[in-house]
């Protein structure tokens, strides 16, 4: 998701070629997701049409053909067209800026969300760096992206946040997901 630091280990030949190519574009790259992670090959039919434009900030080879990569997620993107699949996926995308419709409603939803999060610190797995970032104050847009990325949500829920540009809609989803996660935590205890 945007507004997050993404850490990956990259080893597929196609992915390594994409990293190399990104260097020619100021290290910008589009991260796309497979609909079915069991598929070995990417194709038009199994690649999600929403992704994230990210910038590579760290790319270090650790062993033969394996790189540790750190990226900063910048903005949502939607695939307009698949240009090529070899040697890596090349796409034409439109960036999807977040949309704020009603600041007052967003502010109220942020307050509710912060109150819910305070009641159950375990939701963030005691991630002190994340808690400090949120405590210092972040935009509603960044808050939903940080929480969706860091909460223990299944991939379909994370994709829902990726595909939604409305900040208020993401806040409503997050309130629902936080309540579900809190309920699950109470059952597990």
Coordinates of C-alpha atoms in Angstrom, one line a residue:
X1 CA 0.0 0.0 0.0
X2 CA 1.1 3.6 -0.4
X3 CA 2.5 5.5 2.5
X4 CA 4.4 2.4 3.7
X5 CA 7.9 1.1 3.7
X6 CA 7.9 -2.2 1.8
X7 CA 10.6 -4.8 2.4
X8 CA 11.0 -7.6 -0.1
X9 CA 13.4 -10.4 -0.9
X10 CA 13.6 -10.6 -4.7
X11 CA 14.9 -13.6 -6.5
X12 CA 12.9 -14.3 -9.6
X13 CA 14.8 -13.5 -12.8
X14 CA 11.9 -11.3 -14.0
X15 CA 11.8 -9.4 -10.8
X16 CA 15.6 -8.8 -10.8
X17 CA 15.3 -7.5 -14.4
X18 CA 12.6 -5.1 -13.3
X19 CA 14.7 -3.8 -10.5
X20 CA 17.6 -3.2 -13.0
X21 CA 15.2 -1.4 -15.4
X22 CA 13.8 0.8 -12.6
X23 CA 17.2 2.3 -12.1
X24 CA 16.7 4.1 -15.5
X25 CA 13.5 5.7 -14.1
X26 CA 14.9 7.2 -10.9
X27 CA 14.1 3.9 -9.2
X28 CA 10.4 4.1 -9.7
X29 CA 8.6 0.8 -10.1
X30 CA 5.0 -0.4 -10.2
X31 CA 4.2 -3.2 -7.7
X32 CA 1.5 -5.5 -8.9
X33 CA 0.0 -8.5 -7.2
X34 CA -1.0 -11.9 -8.6
X35 CA -4.7 -12.9 -8.1
X36 CA -3.5 -16.4 -7.3
X37 CA -0.2 -16.5 -5.5
X38 CA 0.1 -20.2 -6.5
X39 CA 0.6 -19.3 -10.1
X40 CA 4.2 -19.3 -11.1
X41 CA 3.8 -17.1 -14.2
X42 CA 2.2 -13.7 -14.4
X43 CA -0.3 -13.2 -17.2
X44 CA -3.0 -10.7 -18.0
X45 CA -5.5 -13.0 -16.5
X46 CA -3.9 -13.4 -13.1
X47 CA -2.4 -10.0 -12.3
X48 CA -4.5 -7.6 -10.3
X49 CA -5.1 -4.4 -12.2
X50 CA -4.4 -2.2 -9.2
X51 CA -1.0 -1.7 -7.7
X52 CA 1.4 0.8 -6.1
X53 CA 3.9 3.1 -7.6
X54 CA 6.9 2.8 -5.4
X55 CA 10.5 4.0 -5.3
X56 CA 13.4 1.7 -4.6
X57 CA 15.4 3.2 -1.7
X58 CA 17.6 0.2 -1.0
X59 CA 18.6 -2.8 -3.3
X60 CA 21.3 -5.0 -1.9
X61 CA 22.4 -8.4 -3.3
X62 CA 22.7 -10.8 -0.4
X63 CA 23.4 -14.1 -2.1
X64 CA 23.5 -15.2 -5.7
X65 CA 20.3 -13.9 -7.5
X66 CA 18.7 -12.8 -4.2
X67 CA 18.3 -9.1 -3.4
X68 CA 17.0 -7.5 -0.2
X69 CA 14.9 -4.5 -1.4
X70 CA 13.3 -1.6 0.5
X71 CA 10.8 0.5 -1.3
X72 CA 8.6 3.5 -0.3
X73 CA 5.0 3.0 -1.5
X74 CA 3.9 6.3 -3.1
X75 CA 0.5 6.2 -4.8
X76 CA -2.1 3.8 -5.9
X77 CA -2.1 3.0 -9.6
X78 CA -4.5 1.3 -12.1
X79 CA -3.2 -0.7 -15.1
X80 CA -4.5 0.8 -18.3
X81 CA -2.6 -1.7 -20.5
X82 CA -0.1 -4.5 -20.3
X83 CA 2.7 -3.7 -22.7
X84 CA 4.9 -6.7 -22.3
X85 CA 5.5 -9.7 -20.1
X86 CA 9.1 -10.5 -21.0
X87 CA 11.7 -10.0 -19.6
X88 CA 9.3 -8.6 -16.9
X89 CA 5.8 -7.1 -16.8
X90 CA 5.7 -3.7 -18.4
X91 CA 2.5 -1.6 -17.9
X92 CA 0.9 1.7 -18.7
X93 CA -0.7 3.0 -15.5
X94 CA -2.8 5.9 -14.3
X95 CA -2.0 7.0 -10.8
X96 CA -5.0 7.2 -8.4
X97 CA -4.7 10.0 -5.9
X98 CA -6.7 9.7 -2.7
X99 CA -9.9 11.6 -2.6
X100 CA -11.2 13.5 0.4
X101 CA -14.9 14.2 0.1
X102 CA -15.8 15.6 3.5
X103 CA -13.1 16.6 5.9
X104 CA -15.4 16.8 8.9
X105 CA -16.7 13.2 8.4
X106 CA -13.1 12.0 8.0
X107 CA -12.0 13.8 11.2
X108 CA -14.9 12.1 13.1
X109 CA -14.0 8.7 11.7
X110 CA -10.3 9.2 12.6
X111 CA -11.2 10.0 16.2
X112 CA -13.4 6.9 16.4
X113 CA -10.6 4.8 14.9
X114 CA -8.0 6.2 17.3
X115 CA -10.2 5.5 20.2
X116 CA -10.8 1.9 19.0
X117 CA -7.0 1.4 18.6
X118 CA -6.3 2.8 22.1
X119 CA -8.6 0.1 23.6
X120 CA -6.6 -2.7 22.1
X121 CA -2.8 -2.1 21.6
X122 CA -2.3 -5.7 20.6
X123 CA -3.9 -5.0 17.2
X124 CA -0.6 -3.4 16.1
X125 CA 1.5 -6.3 17.4
X126 CA 3.2 -3.8 19.7
X127 CA 4.9 -2.3 16.7
X128 CA 6.4 0.7 18.6
X129 CA 7.7 2.4 15.5
X130 CA 4.2 2.4 13.9
X131 CA 2.5 3.5 17.2
X132 CA 5.0 6.4 17.5
X133 CA 4.3 7.4 13.9
X134 CA 0.6 7.4 14.4
X135 CA 0.9 9.2 17.8
X136 CA 2.8 12.1 16.2
X137 CA -0.2 12.6 13.9
X138 CA -0.7 11.5 10.3
X139 CA -3.3 12.3 7.7
X140 CA -6.4 10.2 7.4
X141 CA -5.1 8.9 4.1
X142 CA -1.8 7.8 5.6
X143 CA -3.5 6.4 8.7
X144 CA -5.7 4.0 6.7
X145 CA -2.7 2.9 4.6
X146 CA -0.5 2.3 7.6
X147 CA -3.1 0.4 9.5
X148 CA -4.2 -1.7 6.5
X149 CA -0.6 -2.6 5.8
X150 CA 0.2 -3.5 9.4
X151 CA -2.9 -5.1 10.7
X152 CA -3.3 -8.9 10.4
X153 CA -5.8 -8.7 7.5
X154 CA -6.1 -11.3 4.8
X155 CA -4.9 -10.4 1.3
X156 CA -8.5 -9.7 0.0
X157 CA -9.0 -7.1 2.7
X158 CA -5.7 -5.5 1.9
X159 CA -6.6 -5.4 -1.8
X160 CA -9.9 -3.7 -0.9
X161 CA -7.8 -0.8 0.6
X162 CA -5.6 -0.7 -2.4
X163 CA -8.5 -0.4 -4.8
X164 CA -10.3 2.3 -2.8
X165 CA -9.3 5.9 -3.4
X166 CA -12.0 7.5 -1.1
X167 CA -10.3 8.2 2.2
X168 CA -13.7 8.2 4.0
X169 CA -14.6 4.8 2.6
X170 CA -11.2 3.4 3.7
X171 CA -11.8 4.9 7.2
X172 CA -15.2 3.1 7.4
X173 CA -13.7 -0.1 6.2
X174 CA -10.9 0.3 8.8
X175 CA -13.4 0.8 11.6
X176 CA -15.2 -2.4 10.6
X177 CA -11.9 -4.3 10.3
X178 CA -10.6 -3.1 13.6
X179 CA -13.8 -4.2 15.4
X180 CA -13.5 -7.6 13.7
X181 CA -9.8 -8.0 14.7
X182 CA -10.6 -7.0 18.3
X183 CA -13.3 -9.6 18.4
X184 CA -10.9 -12.2 17.1
X185 CA -8.4 -11.3 19.7
X186 CA -10.9 -11.7 22.5
X187 CA -11.8 -15.2 21.2
X188 CA -8.1 -16.1 21.0
X189 CA -7.5 -15.1 24.6

